[in-house]
């Protein structure tokens, strides 16, 4: 049995998709959801999915006690799914190559501080890129710069808008994030 913890800050559609994907898999359990935003709809989703959700403030998130709590829960993989805070070094060190993130662009382009949510798609469309996509990567102590695990791309079309691109990117995320998580849980 592999034990996942999913960190969220927003709508939680990836959380929903991942939970549904693994609902019939006896080898993977989502132990908890960690949320840093009291207004996130992801909290409601966790509740409806029957997954315990912990709301966390910045001081608590940065504390070694929180890292210890996750260690005590024997978490095998921490999955960031639209989680917007930088992960503290002691948490990364406690879970080497066991924290992953999904970024809605083809890193290393359009990554780093400030490149999140619609800001990413606005920048990609404004630059008239031919392609965008998703990047699933390990998390280190800098934004969006850990080793890349998986990328998938999609072409921008004539008249593409940040919203239409976001929809395409979400489709890629929903397909690939659960599959990559599954592979990592099998290989770990
Ligand atoms: C996704 O596009 C993900 O790539 C990015 O934040 C978004 C989260 O969406 N890191 P949701 O909260 O899963 O709906």
PDB file of C-alpha atoms and ligand atoms in Angstrom, residues 7-18 42 45 80-84 101-105 115-118 120-121 133-135 144 166 169-170 173-174 177, ligand 1:
ATOM      1  CA  UNK A   7      -1.245  19.569  -1.275  1.00  0.00           C
ATOM      2  CA  UNK A   8      -3.683  22.082  -2.787  1.00  0.00           C
ATOM      3  CA  UNK A   9      -4.410  25.826  -2.836  1.00  0.00           C
ATOM      4  CA  UNK A  10      -7.302  26.238  -5.249  1.00  0.00           C
ATOM      5  CA  UNK A  11     -10.103  24.564  -7.110  1.00  0.00           C
ATOM      6  CA  UNK A  12      -8.803  21.046  -6.682  1.00  0.00           C
ATOM      7  CA  UNK A  13      -9.870  19.555  -9.999  1.00  0.00           C
ATOM      8  CA  UNK A  14      -6.607  17.597 -10.181  1.00  0.00           C
ATOM      9  CA  UNK A  15      -7.199  16.366  -6.632  1.00  0.00           C
ATOM     10  CA  UNK A  16     -10.646  15.167  -7.693  1.00  0.00           C
ATOM     11  CA  UNK A  17      -9.309  13.418 -10.757  1.00  0.00           C
ATOM     12  CA  UNK A  18      -6.451  11.730  -8.870  1.00  0.00           C
ATOM     13  CA  UNK A  42     -10.562  21.870  -2.889  1.00  0.00           C
ATOM     14  CA  UNK A  45     -13.950  18.355  -2.735  1.00  0.00           C
ATOM     15  CA  UNK A  80       1.403  19.082  -5.212  1.00  0.00           C
ATOM     16  CA  UNK A  81      -1.747  19.739  -7.223  1.00  0.00           C
ATOM     17  CA  UNK A  82      -2.074  23.490  -7.668  1.00  0.00           C
ATOM     18  CA  UNK A  83      -0.217  24.261  -4.419  1.00  0.00           C
ATOM     19  CA  UNK A  84       1.301  27.724  -4.411  1.00  0.00           C
ATOM     20  CA  UNK A 101       4.480  18.987  -8.772  1.00  0.00           C
ATOM     21  CA  UNK A 102       2.575  19.603 -11.976  1.00  0.00           C
ATOM     22  CA  UNK A 103       3.201  22.823 -13.866  1.00  0.00           C
ATOM     23  CA  UNK A 104       0.904  23.987 -16.693  1.00  0.00           C
ATOM     24  CA  UNK A 105       3.659  24.791 -19.218  1.00  0.00           C
ATOM     25  CA  UNK A 115       4.082  31.944 -13.274  1.00  0.00           C
ATOM     26  CA  UNK A 116       0.995  30.249 -11.927  1.00  0.00           C
ATOM     27  CA  UNK A 117      -2.614  29.819 -12.995  1.00  0.00           C
ATOM     28  CA  UNK A 118      -3.796  32.061 -15.811  1.00  0.00           C
ATOM     29  CA  UNK A 120       1.208  31.179 -17.398  1.00  0.00           C
ATOM     30  CA  UNK A 121      -1.327  30.837 -20.221  1.00  0.00           C
ATOM     31  CA  UNK A 133       1.965  21.663 -22.341  1.00  0.00           C
ATOM     32  CA  UNK A 134       2.471  20.204 -18.901  1.00  0.00           C
ATOM     33  CA  UNK A 135       5.529  19.351 -16.868  1.00  0.00           C
ATOM     34  CA  UNK A 144       9.495  24.886 -10.849  1.00  0.00           C
ATOM     35  CA  UNK A 166      -6.118  26.422 -19.975  1.00  0.00           C
ATOM     36  CA  UNK A 169      -3.830  21.959 -20.480  1.00  0.00           C
ATOM     37  CA  UNK A 170      -6.304  20.685 -17.881  1.00  0.00           C
ATOM     38  CA  UNK A 173      -3.174  17.140 -16.643  1.00  0.00           C
ATOM     39  CA  UNK A 174      -6.167  14.916 -15.900  1.00  0.00           C
ATOM     40  CA  UNK A 177      -0.884  13.181 -13.632  1.00  0.00           C
TER      41      UNK A 177
HETATM   42  C1  LIG B   1      -3.192  23.272 -12.543  1.00  0.00           C
HETATM   43  O1  LIG B   1      -3.261  23.858 -13.809  1.00  0.00           O
HETATM   44  C2  LIG B   1      -1.772  22.949 -12.187  1.00  0.00           C
HETATM   45  O2  LIG B   1      -0.967  22.696 -13.280  1.00  0.00           O
HETATM   46  C3  LIG B   1      -1.291  24.205 -11.533  1.00  0.00           C
HETATM   47  O3  LIG B   1      -2.407  24.704 -10.837  1.00  0.00           O
HETATM   48  C4  LIG B   1      -3.611  24.244 -11.461  1.00  0.00           C
HETATM   49  C5  LIG B   1      -4.441  23.599 -10.390  1.00  0.00           C
HETATM   50  O4  LIG B   1      -5.773  23.393 -10.785  1.00  0.00           O
HETATM   51  N1  LIG B   1      -0.111  23.948 -10.744  1.00  0.00           N
HETATM   52  P1  LIG B   1      -6.762  22.601  -9.839  1.00  0.00           P
HETATM   53  O5  LIG B   1      -6.736  23.270  -8.465  1.00  0.00           O
HETATM   54  O6  LIG B   1      -6.284  21.184  -9.759  1.00  0.00           O
HETATM   55  O7  LIG B   1      -8.108  22.708 -10.472  1.00  0.00           O
END
